Coordinates of C-alpha atoms and ligand atoms in Angstrom, one line a residue:
X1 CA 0.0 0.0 0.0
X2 CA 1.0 3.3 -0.8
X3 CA 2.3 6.0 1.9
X4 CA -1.0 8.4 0.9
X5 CA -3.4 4.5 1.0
X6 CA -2.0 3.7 4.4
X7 CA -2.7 7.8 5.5
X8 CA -6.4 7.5 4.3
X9 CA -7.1 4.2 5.6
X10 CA -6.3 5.2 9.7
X11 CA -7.6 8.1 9.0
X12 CA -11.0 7.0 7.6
X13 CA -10.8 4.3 10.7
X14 CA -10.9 7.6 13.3
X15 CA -14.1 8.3 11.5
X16 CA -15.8 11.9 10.2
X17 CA -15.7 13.2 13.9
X18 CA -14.1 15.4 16.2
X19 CA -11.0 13.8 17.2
X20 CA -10.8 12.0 20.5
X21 CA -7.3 10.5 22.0
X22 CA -8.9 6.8 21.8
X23 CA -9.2 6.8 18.2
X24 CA -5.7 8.9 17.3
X25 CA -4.0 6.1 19.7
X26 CA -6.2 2.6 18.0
X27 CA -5.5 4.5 14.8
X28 CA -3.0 7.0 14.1
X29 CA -0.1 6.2 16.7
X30 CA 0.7 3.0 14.5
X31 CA 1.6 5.3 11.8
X32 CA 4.7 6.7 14.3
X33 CA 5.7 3.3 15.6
X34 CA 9.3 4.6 15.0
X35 CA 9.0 7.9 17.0
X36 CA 7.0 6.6 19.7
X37 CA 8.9 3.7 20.5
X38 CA 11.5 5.9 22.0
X39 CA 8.7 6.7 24.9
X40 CA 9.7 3.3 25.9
X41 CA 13.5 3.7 26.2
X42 CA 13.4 7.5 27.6
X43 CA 12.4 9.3 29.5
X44 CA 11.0 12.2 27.8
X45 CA 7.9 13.6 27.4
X46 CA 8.1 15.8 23.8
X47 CA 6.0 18.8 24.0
X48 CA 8.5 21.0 21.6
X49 CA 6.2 20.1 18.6
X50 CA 6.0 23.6 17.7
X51 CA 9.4 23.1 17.0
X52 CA 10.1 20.3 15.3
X53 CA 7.5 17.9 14.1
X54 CA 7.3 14.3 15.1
X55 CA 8.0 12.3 11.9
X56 CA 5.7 9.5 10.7
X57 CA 7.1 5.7 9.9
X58 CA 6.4 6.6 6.4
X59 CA 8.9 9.3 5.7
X60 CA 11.8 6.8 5.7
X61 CA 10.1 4.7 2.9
X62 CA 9.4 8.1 1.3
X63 CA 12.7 9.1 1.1
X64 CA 13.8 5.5 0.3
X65 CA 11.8 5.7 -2.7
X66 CA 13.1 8.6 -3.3
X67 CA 16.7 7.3 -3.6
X68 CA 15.5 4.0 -5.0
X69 CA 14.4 5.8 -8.4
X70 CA 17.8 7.1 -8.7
X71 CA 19.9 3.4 -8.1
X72 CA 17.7 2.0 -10.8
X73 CA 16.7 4.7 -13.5
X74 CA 19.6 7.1 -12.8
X75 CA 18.4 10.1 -14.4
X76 CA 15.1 8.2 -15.3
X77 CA 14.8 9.4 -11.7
X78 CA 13.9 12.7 -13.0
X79 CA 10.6 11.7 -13.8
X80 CA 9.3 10.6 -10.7
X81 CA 11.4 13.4 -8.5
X82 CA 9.3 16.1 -11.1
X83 CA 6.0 14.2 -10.7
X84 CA 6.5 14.4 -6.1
X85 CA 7.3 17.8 -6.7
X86 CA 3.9 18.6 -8.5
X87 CA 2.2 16.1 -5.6
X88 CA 4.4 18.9 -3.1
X89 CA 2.9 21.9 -4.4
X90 CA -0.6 20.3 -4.5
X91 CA -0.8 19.3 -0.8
X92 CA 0.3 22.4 -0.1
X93 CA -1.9 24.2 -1.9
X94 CA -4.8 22.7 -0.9
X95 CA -3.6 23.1 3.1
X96 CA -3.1 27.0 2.4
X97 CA -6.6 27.1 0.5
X98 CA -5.2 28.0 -3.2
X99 CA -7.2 27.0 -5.8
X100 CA -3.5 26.5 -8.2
X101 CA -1.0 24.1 -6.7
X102 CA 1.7 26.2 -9.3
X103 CA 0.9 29.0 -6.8
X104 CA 3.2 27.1 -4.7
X105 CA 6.9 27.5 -5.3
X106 CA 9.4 24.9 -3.1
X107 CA 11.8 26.5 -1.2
X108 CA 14.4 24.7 1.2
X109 CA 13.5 28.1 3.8
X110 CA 11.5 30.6 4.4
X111 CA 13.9 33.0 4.0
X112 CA 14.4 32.1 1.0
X113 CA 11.1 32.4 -0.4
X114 CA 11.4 36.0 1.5
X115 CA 14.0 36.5 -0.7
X116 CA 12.7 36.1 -4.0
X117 CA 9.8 38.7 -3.2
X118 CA 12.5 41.1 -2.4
X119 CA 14.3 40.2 -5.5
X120 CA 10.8 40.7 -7.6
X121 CA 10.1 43.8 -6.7
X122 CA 9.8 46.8 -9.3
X123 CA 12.1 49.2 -7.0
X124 CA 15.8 48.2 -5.7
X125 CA 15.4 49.7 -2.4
X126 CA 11.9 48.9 -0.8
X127 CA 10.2 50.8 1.9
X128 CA 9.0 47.7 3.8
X129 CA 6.7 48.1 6.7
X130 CA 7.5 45.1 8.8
X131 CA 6.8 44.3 12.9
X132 CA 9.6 43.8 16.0
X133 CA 8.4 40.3 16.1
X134 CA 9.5 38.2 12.8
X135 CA 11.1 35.2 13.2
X136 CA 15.2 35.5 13.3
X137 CA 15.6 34.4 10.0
X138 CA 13.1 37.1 8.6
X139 CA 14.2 40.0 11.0
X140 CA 18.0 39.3 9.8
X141 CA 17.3 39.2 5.9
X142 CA 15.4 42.4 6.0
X143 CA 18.3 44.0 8.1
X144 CA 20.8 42.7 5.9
X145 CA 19.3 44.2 3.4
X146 CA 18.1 47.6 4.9
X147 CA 22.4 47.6 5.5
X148 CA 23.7 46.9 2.2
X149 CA 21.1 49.7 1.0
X150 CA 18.6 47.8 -0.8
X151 CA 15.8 48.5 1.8
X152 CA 14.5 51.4 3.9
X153 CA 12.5 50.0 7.0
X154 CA 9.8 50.8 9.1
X155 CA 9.6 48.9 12.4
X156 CA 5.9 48.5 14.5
X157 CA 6.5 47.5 17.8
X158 CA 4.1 45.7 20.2
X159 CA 2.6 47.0 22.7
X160 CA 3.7 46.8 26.7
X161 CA 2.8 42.9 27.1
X162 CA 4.5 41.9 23.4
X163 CA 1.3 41.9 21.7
X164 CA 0.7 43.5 18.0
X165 CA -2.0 45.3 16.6
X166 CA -3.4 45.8 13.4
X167 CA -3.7 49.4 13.6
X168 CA -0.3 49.7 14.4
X169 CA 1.0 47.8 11.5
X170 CA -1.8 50.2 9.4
X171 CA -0.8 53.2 10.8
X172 CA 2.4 52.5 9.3
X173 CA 1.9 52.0 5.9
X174 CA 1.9 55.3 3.9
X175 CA 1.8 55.5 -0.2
X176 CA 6.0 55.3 -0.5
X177 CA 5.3 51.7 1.8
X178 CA 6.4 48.9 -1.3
X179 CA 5.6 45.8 0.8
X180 CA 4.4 44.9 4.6
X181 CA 6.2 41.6 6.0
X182 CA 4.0 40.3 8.8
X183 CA 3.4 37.2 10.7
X184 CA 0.0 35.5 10.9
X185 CA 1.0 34.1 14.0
X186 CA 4.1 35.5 16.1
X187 CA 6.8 32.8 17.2
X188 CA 7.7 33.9 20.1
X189 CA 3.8 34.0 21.9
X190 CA 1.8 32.5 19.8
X191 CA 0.1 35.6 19.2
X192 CA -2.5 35.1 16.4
X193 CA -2.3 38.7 14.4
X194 CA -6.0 39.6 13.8
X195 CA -7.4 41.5 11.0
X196 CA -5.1 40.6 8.3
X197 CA -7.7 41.6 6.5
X198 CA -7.8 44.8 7.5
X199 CA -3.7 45.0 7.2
X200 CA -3.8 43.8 3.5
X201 CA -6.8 46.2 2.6
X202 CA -4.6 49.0 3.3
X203 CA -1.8 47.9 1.9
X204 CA -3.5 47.6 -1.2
X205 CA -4.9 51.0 -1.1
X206 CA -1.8 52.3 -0.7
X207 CA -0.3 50.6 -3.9
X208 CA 2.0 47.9 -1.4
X209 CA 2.4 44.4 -1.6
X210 CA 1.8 41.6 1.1
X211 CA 4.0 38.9 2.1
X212 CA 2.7 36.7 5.4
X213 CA 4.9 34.8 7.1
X214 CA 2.7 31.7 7.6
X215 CA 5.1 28.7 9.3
X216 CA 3.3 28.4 12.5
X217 CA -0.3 28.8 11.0
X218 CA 0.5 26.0 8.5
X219 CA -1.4 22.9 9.9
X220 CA -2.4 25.0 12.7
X221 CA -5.2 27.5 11.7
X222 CA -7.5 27.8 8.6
X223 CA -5.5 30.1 6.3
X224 CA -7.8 30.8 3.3
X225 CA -4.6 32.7 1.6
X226 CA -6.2 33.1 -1.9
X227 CA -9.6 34.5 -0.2
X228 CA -7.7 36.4 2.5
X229 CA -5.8 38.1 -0.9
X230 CA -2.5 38.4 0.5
X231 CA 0.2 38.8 -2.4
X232 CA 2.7 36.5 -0.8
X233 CA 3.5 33.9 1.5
X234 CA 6.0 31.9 3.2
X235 CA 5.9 28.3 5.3
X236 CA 7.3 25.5 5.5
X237 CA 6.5 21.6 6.7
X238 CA 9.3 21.8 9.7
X239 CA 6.8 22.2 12.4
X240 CA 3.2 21.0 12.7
X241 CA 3.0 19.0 9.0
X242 CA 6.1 16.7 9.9
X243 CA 8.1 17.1 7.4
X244 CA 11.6 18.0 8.6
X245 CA 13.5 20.6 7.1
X246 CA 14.6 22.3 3.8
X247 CA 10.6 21.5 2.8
X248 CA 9.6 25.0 2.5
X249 CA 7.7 27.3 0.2
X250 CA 6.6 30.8 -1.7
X251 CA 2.9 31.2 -2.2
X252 CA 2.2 33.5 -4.4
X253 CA -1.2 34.6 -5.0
X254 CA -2.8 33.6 -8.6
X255 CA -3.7 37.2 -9.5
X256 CA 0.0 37.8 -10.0
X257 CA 0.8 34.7 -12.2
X258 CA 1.3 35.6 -16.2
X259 CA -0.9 33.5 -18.0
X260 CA 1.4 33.0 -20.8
X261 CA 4.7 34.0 -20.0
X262 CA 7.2 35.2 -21.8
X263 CA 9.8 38.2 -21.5
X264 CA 8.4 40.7 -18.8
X265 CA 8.7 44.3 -18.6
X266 CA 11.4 45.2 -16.7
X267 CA 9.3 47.1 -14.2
X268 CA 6.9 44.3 -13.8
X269 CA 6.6 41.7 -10.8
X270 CA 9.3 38.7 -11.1
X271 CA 11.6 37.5 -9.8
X272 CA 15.7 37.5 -10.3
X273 CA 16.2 34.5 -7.7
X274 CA 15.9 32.5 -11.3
X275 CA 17.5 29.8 -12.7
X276 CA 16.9 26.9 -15.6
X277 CA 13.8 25.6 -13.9
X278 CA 11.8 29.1 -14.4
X279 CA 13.0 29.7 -18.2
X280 CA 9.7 28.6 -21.0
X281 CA 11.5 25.9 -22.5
X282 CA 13.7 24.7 -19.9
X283 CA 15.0 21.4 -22.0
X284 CA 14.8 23.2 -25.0
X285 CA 18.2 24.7 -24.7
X286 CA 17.2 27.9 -26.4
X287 CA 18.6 30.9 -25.3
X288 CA 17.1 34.6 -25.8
X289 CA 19.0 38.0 -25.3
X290 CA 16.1 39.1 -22.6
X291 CA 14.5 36.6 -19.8
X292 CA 11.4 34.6 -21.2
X293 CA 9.8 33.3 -18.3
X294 CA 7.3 30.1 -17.7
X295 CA 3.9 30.7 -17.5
X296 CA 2.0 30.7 -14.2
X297 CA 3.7 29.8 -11.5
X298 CA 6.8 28.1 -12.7
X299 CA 8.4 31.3 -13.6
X300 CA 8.6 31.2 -9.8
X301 CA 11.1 28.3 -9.5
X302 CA 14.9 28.8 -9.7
X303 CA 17.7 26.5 -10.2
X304 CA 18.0 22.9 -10.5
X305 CA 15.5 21.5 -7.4
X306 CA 16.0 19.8 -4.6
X307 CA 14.1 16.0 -4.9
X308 CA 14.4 14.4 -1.6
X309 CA 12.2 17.7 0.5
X310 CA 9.2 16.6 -1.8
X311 CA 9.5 12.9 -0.9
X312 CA 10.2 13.5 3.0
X313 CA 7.0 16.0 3.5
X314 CA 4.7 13.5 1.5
X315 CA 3.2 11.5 4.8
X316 CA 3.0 14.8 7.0
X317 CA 1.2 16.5 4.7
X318 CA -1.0 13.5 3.5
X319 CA -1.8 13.3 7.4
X320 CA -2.4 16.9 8.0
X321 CA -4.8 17.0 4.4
X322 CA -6.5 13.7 5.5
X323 CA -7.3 14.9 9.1
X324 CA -8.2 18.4 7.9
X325 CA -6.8 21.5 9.5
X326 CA -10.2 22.4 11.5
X327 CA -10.0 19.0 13.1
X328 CA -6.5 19.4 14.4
X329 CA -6.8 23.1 15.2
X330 CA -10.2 21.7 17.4
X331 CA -8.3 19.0 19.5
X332 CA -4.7 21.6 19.9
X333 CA -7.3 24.1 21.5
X334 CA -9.1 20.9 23.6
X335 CA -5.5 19.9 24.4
X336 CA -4.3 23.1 25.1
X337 CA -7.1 23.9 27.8
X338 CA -6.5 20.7 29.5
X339 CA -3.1 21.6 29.9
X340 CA -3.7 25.0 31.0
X341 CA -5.6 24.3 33.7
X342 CA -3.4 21.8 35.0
X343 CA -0.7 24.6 35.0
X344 CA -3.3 26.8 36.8
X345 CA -4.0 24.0 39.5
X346 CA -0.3 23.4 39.9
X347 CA 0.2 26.6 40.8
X348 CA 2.8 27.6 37.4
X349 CA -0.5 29.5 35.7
X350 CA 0.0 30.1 31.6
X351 CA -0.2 33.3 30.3
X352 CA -3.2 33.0 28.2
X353 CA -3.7 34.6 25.0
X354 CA -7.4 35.5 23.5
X355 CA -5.9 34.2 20.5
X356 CA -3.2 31.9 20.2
X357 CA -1.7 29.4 17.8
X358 CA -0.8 25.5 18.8
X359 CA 1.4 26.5 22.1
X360 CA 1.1 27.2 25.3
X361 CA 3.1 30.2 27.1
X362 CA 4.5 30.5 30.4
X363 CA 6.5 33.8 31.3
X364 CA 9.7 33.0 33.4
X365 CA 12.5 34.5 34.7
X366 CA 16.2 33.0 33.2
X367 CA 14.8 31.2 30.5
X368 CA 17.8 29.3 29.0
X369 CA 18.2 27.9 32.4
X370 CA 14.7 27.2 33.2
X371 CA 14.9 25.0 29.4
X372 CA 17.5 23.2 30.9
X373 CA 16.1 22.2 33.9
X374 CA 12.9 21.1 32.2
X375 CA 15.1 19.0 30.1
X376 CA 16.6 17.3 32.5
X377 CA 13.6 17.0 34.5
X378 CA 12.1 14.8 31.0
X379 CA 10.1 17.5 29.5
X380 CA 11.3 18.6 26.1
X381 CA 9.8 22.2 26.0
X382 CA 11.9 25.0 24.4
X383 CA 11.6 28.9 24.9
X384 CA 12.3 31.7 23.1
X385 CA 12.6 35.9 24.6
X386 CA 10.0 38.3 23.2
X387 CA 11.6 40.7 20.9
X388 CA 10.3 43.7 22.2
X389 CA 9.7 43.1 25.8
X390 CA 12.4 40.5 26.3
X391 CA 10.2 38.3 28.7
X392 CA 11.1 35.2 28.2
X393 CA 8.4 32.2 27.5
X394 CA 8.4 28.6 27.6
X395 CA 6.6 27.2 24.9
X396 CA 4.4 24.5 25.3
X397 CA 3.0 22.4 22.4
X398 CA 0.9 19.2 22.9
X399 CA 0.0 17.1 19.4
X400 CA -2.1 14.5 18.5
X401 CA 0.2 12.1 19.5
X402 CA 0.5 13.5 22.8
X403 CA -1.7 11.9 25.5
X404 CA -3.4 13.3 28.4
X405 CA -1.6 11.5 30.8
X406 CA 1.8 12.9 28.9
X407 CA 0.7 16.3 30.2
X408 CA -0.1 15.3 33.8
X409 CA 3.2 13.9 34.2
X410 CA 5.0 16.7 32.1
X411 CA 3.2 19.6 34.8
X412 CA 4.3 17.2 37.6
X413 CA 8.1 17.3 36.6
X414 CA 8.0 20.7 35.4
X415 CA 6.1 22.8 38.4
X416 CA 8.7 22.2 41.0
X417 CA 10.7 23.6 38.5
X418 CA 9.5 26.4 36.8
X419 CA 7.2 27.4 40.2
X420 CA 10.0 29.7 41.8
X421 CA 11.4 31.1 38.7
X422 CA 7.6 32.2 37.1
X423 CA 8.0 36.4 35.8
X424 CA 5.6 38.1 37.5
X425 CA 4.6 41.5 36.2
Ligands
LIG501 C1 7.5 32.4 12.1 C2 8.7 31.7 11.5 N1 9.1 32.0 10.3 C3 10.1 31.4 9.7 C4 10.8 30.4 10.3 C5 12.0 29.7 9.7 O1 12.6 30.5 8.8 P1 13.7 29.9 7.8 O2 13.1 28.8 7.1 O3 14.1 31.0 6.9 O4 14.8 29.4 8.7 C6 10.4 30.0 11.6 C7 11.2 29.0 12.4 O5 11.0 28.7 13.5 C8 9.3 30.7 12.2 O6 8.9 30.4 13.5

């Protein structure tokens, strides 16, 4: 049986549902036989899947397969490395809610896919309107570039307790603004940014461009990206789709995608992160004096691809399509109360967000220490300072293959712990 057969029979043996812990352990824990057998030989308790995602058993076949093609057609291979790239952008698309999968462009980061919007844009040095709180990755590119000259920046901080608003990110977009970088949900808190809506309206009223920074909504929260009308966004399948990393991505939304390619104006929106794979004939060897780009969306690729990413997200994201995204978001939030009020009761209280993504917070003081302590204690947690206010939270993520009786035990060893270093305000 195929990796995606295997995926849709447990899945359809949970049932049409909510999901319940009983039926992910009879039906979906199998699928992680390789991951969860190390519950029997440590001691851990892994609640850092905001982090990195648990991988299924299949992902090692995947990538075999992968491999296999190569050993036996050599550069027959080709063929089925192109055809689990197209699969790629398809699951993808579908998670995101994009009607075109050739919306989706692989990346092997984020960053990178940051980087190609930058490199598409009509002006050399953008006025980007972006917030204290992007991811390191994102925050260093765009500072990079503000210092080499090829961006001016405008900063929006968060308020006293970290948190952003929209108005703030509005109030800084003005009609010289090129393009707004913003997170749909901030790393460091969990912070779900609302009216993105109401962000990307203005932006467009003011003639500026919209990239989101999607990675911890991805298999998290509904994104409706082609209905929200964002321009741009970036993800990858590191975190909550389980598939490791390097298996990243550029959406770009289909308004922008030439229908026909061809040589654009110079002025117009692609891209000069380029290569072979975005030319119109790429095996036809034929060379013109000025770019002639794909149609659609492969005038979004670059250089020769990367095969192995496409195979090792395949059972992640087969698992996150086949549960559905409002499932999963249902049972992290069901999760995520249970373990909040055992917290509470042990006396370590969460600081709870109206709207938050698939983690937990708790505000403490020495934060690399308190990591370590949980660690050794058996609770895998990590933590990361807020940007702007430089409080420091642990971050707490149960997932569907974490049980209820995981988090009772991972509160017990951590509130002896983590009870005399709490922040308090
Ligand atoms: C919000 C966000 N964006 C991006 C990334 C990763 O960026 P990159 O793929 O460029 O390393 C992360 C990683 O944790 C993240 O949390």
């Amino acid at each position: 049986m195929s990796t995606v057969e295997t995926i849709t029979k447990a899945v359809a043996q949970i049932g049409d549902g909510p999901l319940r812990e009983a039926g992910l352990i009879e039906h979906i824990h199998p699928l992680f036989s390789r991951v969860l057998a190390r519950n029997q030989c440590t001691n851990e308790i892994y609640l850092a899947n905001h982090s990195l995602g648990r991988p299924l058993d299949a992902l090692s076949d995947d990538v075999q397969e992968c491999l296999d093609a190569w050993y036996t057609d050599i550069d027959g291979a080709w063929g089925p490395w192109i055809a689990e790239r197209e699969t790629y952008r398809a699951a993808i698309a579908a998670l995101i809610g994009c009607a075109r999968p050739d919306a989706i462009v692989p990346k092997t980061s984020a960053g990178q896919g940051l980087r190609a919007v930058l490199n598409a844009l009509p002006t050399t040095k953008p006025n980007i309107v972006t917030t204290r709180g992007e991811f390191d990755s994102i925050d260093f590119i765009l500072k990079a570039c503000a210092h080499k000259g090829r961006a001016s920046m405008s900063w929006v901080d968060a308020d006293q307790q970290g948190m952003f608003h929209p108005q703030s990110i509005i109030d800084a977009i003005t009609d010289q603004t090129d393009l707004v970088v913003v997170s749909m949900i901030v790393f460091a808190t969990g912070q779900i940014i609302e009216g993105l809506e109401r962000i990307i309206a203005a932006a467009h009223a003011h003639g500026a461009l919209v990239i989101l920074d999607g990675y911890h909504a991805f298999g998290v929260i509904e994104i409706g990206f082609e209905q929200l009308g964002a321009d741009f966004i970036i993800g990858g399948n590191y975190k909550y789709t389980r598939g490791g990393p390097g298996a990243c991505f550029l959406g770009i939304h289909p308004k922008h995608l030439s229908q026909s390619g061809g040589v654009p104006e110079p002025d117009a929106l692609f891209t000069t992160d380029t290569g072979w794979f975005a030319k119109q004939d790429t095996f036809g060897y034929t060379r013109t004096d000025r770019p002639a780009y794909a149609p659609g969306g492969d005038a979004w690729l670059e250089a020769t691809p990367p095969a192995i990413t496409y195979f090792q997200a395949r059972s992640g994201l087969a698992l996150t399509n086949a549960l559905g995204v409002d499932r999963l978001r249902d049972y992290s939030l069901h999760q995520q109360q249970l373990l909040q009020t055992m917290l509470t009761d042990a006396k370590i209280p969460p600081r709870i967000l109206d709207h938050h993504g698939a983690f937990t917070i708790l505000a403490v003081r020495d934060g690399p220490v308190c990591i370590e302590k949980t660690k050794a204690a058996g609770v895998n947690a990590d933590g990361r300072p807020c940007p702007t206010t430089g409080v420091f939270h642990v971050r707490l993520c149960p997932d569907i293959l974490s049980t209820a009786d995981e988090l009772a035990q991972a509160v017990d060893r951590m509130a002896p712990i983590i009870r005399p270093m709490l922040a308090t305000d």
